[in-house]
Amino acid sequence: MGQHEQTIRIFEHPGAGRRKAKSTPKGRSIDPLAAHEIETLLAGRPRRRDLLIEFLHLIQDKYKQVSAAHLAALADEMKLSFAEVFETATFYAHFDVVKEGDPAIPALTIRVCDSLTCAMFGAQRLLDELQASAGPEVRVVRAPCVGRCDTAPVAEVGHHFVDRASAASVLDTVRRDDTHAHLPAYVEYEQYVAQGGYRLLSRVRSGALSSEELLNALDASSLRGLGGAGFPAARKWRSVLGVPGPRLMAVNGDEGEPGTFKDRYYLERDPHRFLEGTLIGAHVVEAAEVYIYIRDEYPAAREILLREIDKLPPGGPVLHMRRGAGAYICGEESSLLESIEGKRGYPRHKPPYPFQIGLFGRPTLINNVETLFWVRDIVEQGAAWWKAQGRHGREGLRSFSVSGRVKSPGVKLAPAGITVRELIDEFCGGMADGHTFRAYLPGGASGGILPASLDDIPLDFGTLEKYGCFIGSAAVIVLSDHDDIKAAALNLMRFFEDESCGQCTPCRVGTEKAALLMSRDEWDQDLLSELSQAMRDASICGLGQAASNPLTTVLKYFTELFPVREQRQ
């Protein structure tokens, strides 16, 4: 017997010659019924990694929860590990993941917004009443801002929102089984075209108006990003063009800042003005595909866009709709890209910047919904028209989302540079009856809190920073003598604590520690200031860097709340 033959015999299985039993793969076994249900849900759809979140939505919508069996079947179908699918599903608040052995979740969920404006109008009382009376077949949970601050308090029954909600009106909605999104009246494709819509896009595509001429028009207008960062729009488009293609475009419609609802307002009323701006931007930067990311709290806006995109004539870039899943952090541009790719919304380290290496590793133009909404008007009416709209030496228009203690809240299209006093008096009908102006947030949850005595600051980019604030997305929340300023700051910090993605320690631990310290009757001002500085200096992204702004501004401007300054031992 040769040496090779001996080696073979040594390593032969004792049962050699008999029929081998089918091997069982390591890891989770796949439930046959769950596998069939997933295969049915995904019928006709490509099993691409970037569609993972879309597929999780299919499961959630169909079964009102995401079971461990469905997660395992989905992982198997997509050739992903269970851990990859599980970590993505559990990252997003709107996927109700049910682990093995846990009881099933009721088929109907009521979410009660408890962010600042809703809290001011009785959200906690509404939540308590509904939890006491809704019954075992209905789950009642708190929710962060749903983007309807002008109709606070708000509850969501399924995908239908109940504005200015009471326990009675919410339970009546449940009894009527009214759980689907209601579509408001809006400008449809035919009406938009009849009003001159898409003529500018045709001129750009035909070359009658060159891309350079269009960029010059945007440059002359000084249009800046209206999602919060305020980066000059034309400069961003040129930056993307300066990097070799192929290029992509992404639209940030994840409007999650408490107090902000302007993007929803425009999408639900004039969607094609936004779509035309989007298609023009894609043409200029030569992006063959556009990914439009809309937060899950905006089901009506998403449905309107799906309907109207289908009416567009053929040609131009491919438009992909992507649905958020309840994660405020995905409003940060690099987190947005991660979510579009079907992953957890973790911010990326910069550089490289998205215009260099963005979506799927390609140079990517990222714009906010409202920025694109104004492209047509600025180019058609001219930069001089836009710049002439300002006040107090500022230029352009701002869409202020105004909520709180005013008579007429809502989206107010007003001159850039208007003061909060002018905004309240001229556009909001004044303060609500019985309320005296005490404080305001000029830029949403992360923009800080200012006292009424500073009511003459022009509201615009670059005017608020020296006060420790910024305008951001122009979300103005007005507080009165009926409101507790310290409680308002605590509400905002708890929001940031909940919405921290957890990737970096300064934000994850800092927001939790700050909320704990702020919940005490007496604030340790020195410790809170030190903690705030650490969060600003060391957090990866803007969430952690700006989360302490409400805290630091309250310490600075509302000294009457702290009659005796605590000294650290």
Coordinates of C-alpha atoms in Angstrom, one line a residue:
M1 CA 0.0 0.0 0.0
G2 CA 1.4 3.3 -1.0
Q3 CA 1.8 6.3 1.3
H4 CA -1.0 8.3 -0.5
E5 CA -3.4 5.4 -0.1
Q6 CA -2.6 5.1 3.6
T7 CA -3.3 8.8 4.1
I8 CA -6.7 8.5 2.5
R9 CA -7.7 5.5 4.7
I10 CA -6.5 7.3 7.9
F11 CA -8.9 10.2 7.2
E12 CA -11.9 8.3 6.0
H13 CA -15.0 8.7 8.1
P14 CA -15.9 5.5 10.0
G15 CA -19.2 5.4 8.1
A16 CA -17.5 5.6 4.7
G17 CA -19.5 3.8 2.1
R18 CA -22.8 4.5 3.7
R19 CA -25.1 7.3 2.6
K20 CA -24.3 10.5 4.4
A21 CA -27.0 12.4 6.3
K22 CA -27.7 15.9 5.1
S23 CA -25.6 18.4 7.0
T24 CA -27.2 21.0 9.2
P25 CA -25.8 24.5 8.8
K26 CA -24.5 26.3 11.9
G27 CA -26.5 29.2 13.3
R28 CA -30.3 29.8 13.3
S29 CA -32.6 27.4 11.6
I30 CA -35.0 29.0 9.2
D31 CA -38.7 28.6 9.9
P32 CA -40.4 27.3 6.7
L33 CA -43.5 29.5 7.1
A34 CA -41.4 32.6 7.7
A35 CA -39.3 31.8 4.7
H36 CA -42.3 31.5 2.5
E37 CA -43.8 34.8 3.8
I38 CA -40.5 36.6 3.1
E39 CA -40.2 35.2 -0.3
T40 CA -43.8 36.3 -1.1
L41 CA -43.2 39.8 0.2
L42 CA -40.0 40.2 -1.8
A43 CA -41.5 38.7 -5.0
G44 CA -40.0 40.4 -8.1
R45 CA -37.6 42.6 -6.1
P46 CA -33.8 42.4 -6.4
R47 CA -32.1 41.2 -3.3
R48 CA -29.7 44.1 -3.0
R49 CA -28.1 45.1 0.3
D50 CA -29.2 48.7 0.0
L51 CA -32.8 47.6 0.0
L52 CA -32.7 46.0 3.4
I53 CA -34.5 48.8 5.2
E54 CA -37.2 48.9 2.5
F55 CA -37.7 45.2 3.0
L56 CA -37.9 45.7 6.8
H57 CA -40.7 48.2 6.1
L58 CA -42.5 45.6 4.0
I59 CA -42.5 43.2 7.0
Q60 CA -43.5 45.9 9.5
D61 CA -46.4 47.1 7.3
K62 CA -47.7 43.6 6.7
Y63 CA -47.3 42.1 10.1
K64 CA -47.2 45.2 12.4
Q65 CA -44.0 43.9 13.9
V66 CA -40.7 42.3 12.9
S67 CA -40.3 38.8 14.4
A68 CA -37.0 37.0 14.9
A69 CA -38.2 34.3 12.5
H70 CA -38.8 36.9 9.8
L71 CA -35.4 38.5 10.5
A72 CA -33.7 35.1 10.1
A73 CA -35.6 34.3 6.9
L74 CA -34.8 37.7 5.5
A75 CA -31.1 37.3 6.3
D76 CA -31.1 33.9 4.6
E77 CA -32.9 35.3 1.5
M78 CA -30.5 38.2 1.2
K79 CA -27.4 36.1 1.9
L80 CA -26.6 38.3 5.0
S81 CA -25.7 37.3 8.5
F82 CA -28.5 37.4 11.1
A83 CA -26.4 39.9 13.0
E84 CA -26.3 42.4 10.1
V85 CA -30.1 42.3 9.7
F86 CA -30.8 42.4 13.4
E87 CA -28.5 45.4 14.1
T88 CA -30.1 47.4 11.3
A89 CA -33.7 46.6 12.4
T90 CA -33.1 47.4 16.0
F91 CA -31.3 50.7 15.2
Y92 CA -34.5 52.3 13.9
A93 CA -37.4 53.1 16.2
H94 CA -40.2 52.3 13.7
F95 CA -39.3 48.6 13.4
D96 CA -41.0 46.8 16.3
V97 CA -38.6 43.9 16.6
V98 CA -40.0 41.0 18.7
K99 CA -37.3 38.7 20.0
E100 CA -37.8 35.0 20.5
G101 CA -40.0 34.3 23.5
D102 CA -41.4 37.9 23.7
P103 CA -45.2 38.4 23.4
A104 CA -46.5 39.7 20.1
I105 CA -47.1 43.4 19.7
P106 CA -50.8 44.6 19.3
A107 CA -51.7 45.2 15.7
L108 CA -52.5 48.9 16.3
T109 CA -50.0 51.4 17.7
I110 CA -50.8 54.9 18.9
R111 CA -47.8 57.2 19.1
V112 CA -48.1 60.4 21.1
C113 CA -45.5 63.1 20.3
D114 CA -43.8 64.4 23.4
S115 CA -41.3 66.8 22.0
L116 CA -41.2 70.4 23.2
T117 CA -44.2 72.0 21.5
C118 CA -46.5 69.0 22.1
A119 CA -45.3 68.8 25.7
M120 CA -46.2 72.5 26.1
F121 CA -49.8 71.6 25.0
G122 CA -50.4 68.6 27.2
A123 CA -48.7 65.6 25.6
Q124 CA -48.0 63.9 28.9
R125 CA -51.7 64.1 30.0
L126 CA -52.8 62.8 26.6
L127 CA -50.4 59.9 26.8
D128 CA -51.5 59.0 30.3
E129 CA -55.2 59.1 29.4
L130 CA -54.7 57.0 26.3
Q131 CA -52.6 54.4 28.1
A132 CA -55.4 54.1 30.7
S133 CA -58.3 53.8 28.3
A134 CA -57.1 52.4 24.9
G135 CA -57.5 48.8 25.9
P136 CA -55.2 45.7 25.6
E137 CA -55.6 45.5 21.8
V138 CA -53.9 48.9 21.3
R139 CA -50.4 49.8 22.2
V140 CA -49.8 53.4 23.2
V141 CA -46.2 54.8 23.2
R142 CA -44.5 58.1 23.3
A143 CA -42.8 59.3 20.1
P144 CA -40.3 62.1 19.3
C145 CA -41.3 65.0 17.1
V146 CA -43.5 64.0 14.2
G147 CA -43.2 67.3 12.3
R148 CA -46.6 68.8 13.0
C149 CA -45.7 71.2 15.8
D150 CA -48.2 73.8 14.6
T151 CA -51.1 71.5 15.5
A152 CA -49.9 70.3 18.9
P153 CA -50.5 68.0 20.6
V154 CA -50.4 65.3 18.0
A155 CA -51.1 61.6 18.0
E156 CA -50.5 59.1 15.2
V157 CA -53.0 56.2 14.9
G158 CA -51.3 53.8 12.5
H159 CA -50.3 56.2 9.7
H160 CA -53.0 58.7 10.3
F161 CA -52.2 61.8 12.4
V162 CA -54.7 63.4 14.8
D163 CA -54.0 67.1 15.1
R164 CA -54.8 69.0 18.3
A165 CA -55.5 65.7 19.8
S166 CA -57.6 64.8 22.8
A167 CA -58.1 61.3 24.2
A168 CA -61.6 61.4 22.9
S169 CA -60.6 62.3 19.3
V170 CA -57.9 59.7 19.2
L171 CA -60.1 56.9 20.4
D172 CA -62.8 58.0 18.0
T173 CA -60.2 57.6 15.2
V174 CA -59.4 54.1 16.5
R175 CA -63.1 53.2 16.5
R176 CA -63.5 54.4 12.9
D177 CA -60.4 52.3 12.0
D178 CA -59.0 55.5 10.4
T179 CA -55.4 54.4 10.2
H180 CA -54.2 55.4 6.8
A181 CA -52.5 58.7 5.7
H182 CA -54.8 61.4 4.5
L183 CA -53.6 63.3 1.4
P184 CA -54.1 67.0 1.4
A185 CA -55.0 69.0 -1.8
Y186 CA -51.8 69.7 -3.8
V187 CA -50.7 70.9 -7.2
E188 CA -50.7 67.9 -9.5
Y189 CA -48.5 67.4 -12.6
E190 CA -51.0 68.7 -15.2
Q191 CA -51.7 71.8 -13.1
Y192 CA -48.0 72.5 -12.5
V193 CA -47.2 72.2 -16.2
A194 CA -50.1 74.5 -17.1
Q195 CA -48.6 77.1 -14.7
G196 CA -45.2 77.0 -16.5
G197 CA -43.7 74.1 -14.6
Y198 CA -40.8 72.2 -16.1
R199 CA -40.0 74.9 -18.7
L200 CA -36.8 75.7 -16.9
L201 CA -35.8 72.1 -16.8
S202 CA -36.5 71.8 -20.6
R203 CA -34.3 74.9 -21.2
V204 CA -31.4 73.4 -19.1
R205 CA -31.7 70.0 -20.8
S206 CA -31.8 71.5 -24.3
G207 CA -28.8 73.7 -23.6
A208 CA -30.8 76.9 -24.1
L209 CA -29.7 77.7 -20.6
S210 CA -26.3 76.3 -19.9
S211 CA -25.3 74.7 -16.6
E212 CA -22.8 77.4 -16.0
E213 CA -25.4 80.1 -16.5
L214 CA -27.7 78.4 -14.0
L215 CA -24.9 78.1 -11.5
N216 CA -24.1 81.7 -11.9
A217 CA -27.7 82.6 -11.2
L218 CA -27.7 80.6 -8.0
D219 CA -24.4 82.1 -7.1
A220 CA -25.7 85.6 -7.6
S221 CA -28.7 84.9 -5.4
S222 CA -26.5 83.6 -2.5
L223 CA -28.9 80.7 -2.0
R224 CA -27.7 78.6 0.9
G225 CA -28.6 75.1 2.1
L226 CA -31.9 75.4 4.0
G227 CA -31.7 72.2 5.9
G228 CA -29.6 73.9 8.6
A229 CA -26.0 74.0 7.6
G230 CA -26.4 77.0 5.3
F231 CA -23.6 76.0 2.8
P232 CA -23.8 78.0 -0.4
A233 CA -25.8 75.9 -2.9
A234 CA -24.0 76.7 -6.1
R235 CA -20.6 76.1 -4.4
K236 CA -21.7 72.7 -3.4
W237 CA -22.9 71.8 -6.9
R238 CA -19.5 73.0 -8.3
S239 CA -17.6 70.9 -5.7
V240 CA -19.4 67.8 -6.9
L241 CA -18.7 68.7 -10.5
G242 CA -15.1 69.0 -9.7
V243 CA -14.7 65.3 -8.8
P244 CA -14.6 62.8 -11.6
G245 CA -17.8 60.8 -12.1
P246 CA -19.9 58.8 -12.2
R247 CA -21.9 60.9 -9.7
L248 CA -25.1 60.4 -7.7
M249 CA -27.5 62.8 -6.0
A250 CA -29.3 62.4 -2.6
V251 CA -32.2 64.5 -1.3
N252 CA -32.4 65.0 2.5
G253 CA -36.0 64.9 3.5
D254 CA -35.4 63.5 6.9
E255 CA -36.8 66.6 8.7
G256 CA -36.5 65.4 12.3
E257 CA -35.5 68.6 14.2
P258 CA -38.2 69.3 16.9
G259 CA -40.0 72.4 15.8
T260 CA -39.4 71.9 12.0
F261 CA -42.1 71.1 9.5
K262 CA -41.4 73.3 6.5
D263 CA -40.3 70.5 4.1
R264 CA -43.5 68.6 4.8
Y265 CA -45.5 71.8 4.1
Y266 CA -44.0 72.2 0.7
L267 CA -44.0 68.5 -0.3
E268 CA -47.7 68.2 0.6
R269 CA -48.6 71.3 -1.4
D270 CA -46.3 71.8 -4.4
P271 CA -44.3 68.7 -4.9
H272 CA -43.3 69.3 -8.6
R273 CA -41.6 72.6 -7.7
F274 CA -39.3 70.4 -5.6
L275 CA -39.0 67.7 -8.2
E276 CA -38.1 70.2 -10.9
G277 CA -35.3 71.6 -8.7
T278 CA -34.1 68.1 -8.1
L279 CA -34.0 67.1 -11.8
I280 CA -32.2 70.4 -12.6
G281 CA -29.6 69.6 -9.9
A282 CA -29.1 66.1 -11.2
H283 CA -28.7 67.4 -14.7
V284 CA -26.1 70.0 -13.7
V285 CA -23.9 67.5 -11.8
E286 CA -24.6 64.8 -14.3
A287 CA -26.1 62.3 -11.8
A288 CA -27.8 59.4 -13.5
E289 CA -29.6 58.4 -10.3
V290 CA -31.3 60.3 -7.5
Y291 CA -32.2 58.9 -4.1
I292 CA -35.0 60.8 -2.3
Y293 CA -35.0 60.1 1.4
I294 CA -38.3 61.0 3.2
R295 CA -38.8 60.5 6.9
D296 CA -41.3 57.8 7.8
E297 CA -43.4 60.3 9.8
Y298 CA -44.4 61.9 6.4
P299 CA -46.5 59.1 4.8
A300 CA -48.7 61.6 2.9
A301 CA -45.7 63.4 1.4
R302 CA -44.2 60.1 0.4
E303 CA -47.4 58.9 -1.2
I304 CA -47.8 62.2 -3.1
L305 CA -44.2 61.9 -4.5
L306 CA -44.7 58.3 -5.6
R307 CA -47.9 59.2 -7.5
E308 CA -46.4 62.3 -9.1
I309 CA -43.1 60.8 -10.1
D310 CA -45.0 58.2 -12.0
K311 CA -46.5 61.0 -14.1
L312 CA -43.2 62.4 -15.2
P313 CA -42.3 61.9 -18.9
P314 CA -39.5 59.4 -19.6
G315 CA -35.9 60.5 -19.7
G316 CA -33.7 62.0 -17.1
P317 CA -32.2 60.4 -14.0
V318 CA -33.7 57.4 -12.3
L319 CA -35.5 58.6 -9.1
H320 CA -35.4 56.2 -6.2
M321 CA -37.6 56.7 -3.1
R322 CA -36.2 55.8 0.2
R323 CA -38.1 55.6 3.4
G324 CA -36.7 56.6 6.8
A325 CA -37.5 54.6 9.8
G326 CA -37.5 56.9 12.8
A327 CA -33.9 58.0 13.4
Y328 CA -33.2 61.7 13.9
I329 CA -29.5 61.1 13.3
C330 CA -30.2 60.3 9.6
G331 CA -30.8 64.0 9.0
E332 CA -26.9 64.3 9.3
E333 CA -25.7 63.9 5.7
S334 CA -23.3 61.0 6.1
S335 CA -25.8 59.1 8.3
L336 CA -28.3 59.7 5.6
L337 CA -26.0 58.0 3.1
E338 CA -25.5 55.0 5.4
S339 CA -29.3 54.6 5.8
I340 CA -29.8 54.8 2.0
E341 CA -27.3 52.0 1.7
G342 CA -29.4 49.9 4.0
K343 CA -27.3 50.2 7.1
R344 CA -27.5 51.7 10.6
G345 CA -27.4 55.5 10.4
Y346 CA -23.9 56.0 11.9
P347 CA -22.2 59.3 10.9
R348 CA -19.0 58.8 8.9
H349 CA -15.7 60.4 9.8
K350 CA -14.8 63.3 7.5
P351 CA -12.8 63.8 5.4
P352 CA -13.5 62.5 2.8
Y353 CA -16.6 64.5 2.3
P354 CA -19.7 63.2 0.5
F355 CA -19.0 65.4 -2.6
Q356 CA -15.8 63.4 -2.8
I357 CA -16.8 59.9 -1.7
G358 CA -20.5 59.6 -0.9
L359 CA -23.3 57.2 -1.7
F360 CA -22.0 53.8 -2.8
G361 CA -18.5 55.3 -2.8
R362 CA -19.3 57.8 -5.6
P363 CA -19.2 61.7 -5.5
T364 CA -22.6 62.7 -4.3
L365 CA -24.6 65.9 -4.3
I366 CA -26.8 66.2 -1.1
N367 CA -29.4 68.9 -0.9
N368 CA -32.3 69.6 1.4
V369 CA -35.9 69.6 0.1
E370 CA -36.5 73.3 0.5
T371 CA -33.2 74.3 -1.1
L372 CA -34.2 72.5 -4.3
F373 CA -37.8 73.9 -4.0
W374 CA -36.5 77.4 -4.6
V375 CA -34.3 76.7 -7.7
R376 CA -37.0 77.4 -10.3
D377 CA -38.2 80.6 -8.7
I378 CA -34.7 82.1 -8.3
V379 CA -33.6 81.3 -11.8
E380 CA -36.9 82.4 -13.5
Q381 CA -37.5 85.6 -11.4
G382 CA -33.8 86.5 -11.0
A383 CA -31.3 86.7 -8.2
A384 CA -32.2 90.4 -7.7
W385 CA -35.8 89.4 -6.8
W386 CA -34.6 86.9 -4.2
K387 CA -32.0 89.1 -2.6
A388 CA -34.5 92.0 -2.4
Q389 CA -36.7 90.0 0.0
G390 CA -34.5 90.4 3.1
R391 CA -34.8 92.8 6.0
H392 CA -32.3 94.5 8.4
G393 CA -29.5 94.1 5.8
R394 CA -30.1 90.5 5.1
E395 CA -31.0 88.9 1.8
G396 CA -33.6 86.3 0.6
L397 CA -36.6 84.6 2.0
R398 CA -36.9 82.1 4.9
S399 CA -39.5 79.5 5.6
F400 CA -40.0 79.8 9.4
S401 CA -41.7 76.8 11.1
V402 CA -43.4 78.7 14.0
S403 CA -45.1 76.9 16.9
G404 CA -45.8 77.5 20.5
R405 CA -47.6 80.3 22.2
V406 CA -48.7 82.3 19.2
K407 CA -52.2 82.8 17.8
S408 CA -51.4 81.6 14.3
P409 CA -48.6 79.0 14.1
G410 CA -47.5 77.4 10.9
V411 CA -45.0 77.9 8.1
K412 CA -44.4 81.6 7.5
L413 CA -42.6 82.7 4.4
A414 CA -40.9 85.9 5.6
P415 CA -37.9 88.1 4.9
A416 CA -34.5 86.7 6.0
G417 CA -33.3 88.9 8.9
I418 CA -36.7 89.5 10.4
T419 CA -36.7 89.6 14.2
V420 CA -38.7 87.2 16.3
R421 CA -40.9 90.1 17.6
E422 CA -41.7 91.1 14.0
L423 CA -42.4 87.5 13.1
I424 CA -44.8 87.1 15.9
D425 CA -46.6 90.4 15.4
E426 CA -46.7 90.5 11.6
F427 CA -47.0 86.9 10.6
C428 CA -48.5 85.0 13.6
G429 CA -51.2 87.3 14.9
G430 CA -49.3 88.1 18.1
M431 CA -49.0 86.0 21.2
A432 CA -51.8 83.7 22.2
D433 CA -54.5 85.2 24.5
G434 CA -53.4 85.3 28.1
H435 CA -49.7 84.6 27.3
T436 CA -46.7 87.0 27.6
F437 CA -43.7 86.4 25.5
R438 CA -40.8 85.0 27.6
A439 CA -38.4 83.1 25.5
Y440 CA -37.9 81.5 22.0
L441 CA -35.9 78.9 20.2
P442 CA -34.6 80.5 17.0
G443 CA -33.4 77.3 15.3
G444 CA -35.1 74.3 16.6
A445 CA -34.0 71.9 19.4
S446 CA -30.3 72.4 18.9
G447 CA -30.4 76.1 18.1
G448 CA -30.4 77.3 21.7
I449 CA -33.0 79.3 23.8
L450 CA -33.0 83.1 24.0
P451 CA -35.0 85.4 26.4
A452 CA -37.6 87.8 25.1
S453 CA -35.3 90.7 25.9
L454 CA -33.2 89.6 22.9
D455 CA -36.2 89.9 20.5
D456 CA -34.4 92.3 18.1
I457 CA -31.8 90.0 16.6
P458 CA -32.1 89.5 12.8
L459 CA -32.9 85.8 12.2
D460 CA -30.5 84.6 9.6
F461 CA -27.3 82.6 9.0
G462 CA -24.4 84.2 10.9
T463 CA -26.4 86.5 13.2
L464 CA -27.1 84.3 16.2
E465 CA -23.8 82.6 16.7
K466 CA -22.3 85.2 19.0
Y467 CA -25.3 84.6 21.3
G468 CA -24.5 80.8 21.4
C469 CA -27.4 80.0 19.0
F470 CA -27.9 79.4 15.3
I471 CA -30.9 79.6 12.9
G472 CA -30.5 76.1 11.5
S473 CA -33.7 75.1 9.7
A474 CA -35.5 78.2 11.0
A475 CA -37.7 76.4 13.4
V476 CA -39.0 79.0 15.9
I477 CA -40.7 77.8 19.1
V478 CA -42.2 80.6 21.2
L479 CA -42.5 80.2 25.0
S480 CA -44.5 82.3 27.4
D481 CA -44.8 83.1 31.0
H482 CA -46.8 79.9 31.4
D483 CA -43.8 77.7 30.4
D484 CA -41.0 76.3 32.6
I485 CA -37.7 77.2 30.9
K486 CA -35.7 74.5 32.7
A487 CA -38.3 71.9 31.9
A488 CA -38.1 72.9 28.2
A489 CA -34.3 72.5 28.2
L490 CA -34.6 69.1 29.9
N491 CA -37.2 68.0 27.3
L492 CA -34.8 68.9 24.5
M493 CA -31.9 67.1 26.2
R494 CA -34.0 63.9 26.7
F495 CA -34.7 64.1 23.0
F496 CA -31.0 64.1 22.1
E497 CA -30.4 61.3 24.6
D498 CA -33.0 59.2 22.9
E499 CA -31.8 60.1 19.4
S500 CA -28.0 59.7 19.9
C501 CA -26.9 56.9 17.6
G502 CA -24.5 55.7 20.3
Q503 CA -21.4 55.5 18.1
C504 CA -19.3 58.0 20.1
T505 CA -19.0 58.2 23.9
P506 CA -19.1 62.0 24.3
C507 CA -22.6 62.1 22.8
R508 CA -24.0 58.8 24.0
V509 CA -22.9 59.2 27.6
G510 CA -22.9 63.0 27.7
T511 CA -26.5 63.4 26.8
E512 CA -27.6 60.8 29.3
K513 CA -25.5 62.4 32.0
A514 CA -26.7 65.9 31.2
A515 CA -30.4 64.8 31.3
L516 CA -29.8 63.2 34.7
L517 CA -28.2 66.3 36.1
M518 CA -30.9 68.6 34.6
S519 CA -33.7 66.5 36.1
R520 CA -32.5 67.6 39.6
D521 CA -34.2 70.6 41.3
E522 CA -30.8 72.3 41.6
W523 CA -28.4 72.2 38.6
D524 CA -24.7 71.8 39.1
Q525 CA -23.8 74.6 36.8
D526 CA -20.0 74.0 36.8
L527 CA -20.3 70.3 36.1
L528 CA -22.9 70.9 33.4
S529 CA -20.7 73.5 31.7
E530 CA -17.8 71.2 31.7
L531 CA -19.8 68.3 30.3
S532 CA -21.2 70.6 27.6
Q533 CA -17.7 71.6 26.5
A534 CA -16.6 68.0 26.3
M535 CA -19.6 67.1 24.1
R536 CA -18.9 70.0 21.8
D537 CA -15.2 69.3 21.5
A538 CA -15.3 65.5 21.1
S539 CA -18.5 64.3 19.5
I540 CA -18.3 62.9 16.0
C541 CA -21.2 64.8 14.4
G542 CA -23.4 67.8 14.9
L543 CA -25.9 66.0 17.2
G544 CA -23.5 65.7 20.1
Q545 CA -21.8 69.0 19.3
A546 CA -25.0 71.0 19.4
A547 CA -27.0 69.1 21.9
S548 CA -25.9 71.2 24.8
N549 CA -26.9 74.5 23.2
P550 CA -30.3 74.8 25.0
L551 CA -28.5 74.0 28.3
T552 CA -25.7 76.5 27.9
T553 CA -28.0 79.3 26.8
V554 CA -30.4 78.7 29.7
L555 CA -27.5 79.0 32.1
K556 CA -26.3 82.2 30.4
Y557 CA -29.5 84.1 29.8
F558 CA -31.9 82.9 32.5
T559 CA -29.8 83.6 35.6
E560 CA -32.9 84.3 37.7
L561 CA -33.6 80.5 37.6
F562 CA -30.3 80.0 39.5
P563 CA -30.3 82.4 42.5
V564 CA -27.5 80.7 44.2
R565 CA -24.7 79.4 42.0
E566 CA -23.6 76.0 43.2
Q567 CA -19.9 75.6 43.9
R568 CA -18.2 72.3 43.2
Q569 CA -16.3 70.9 46.2

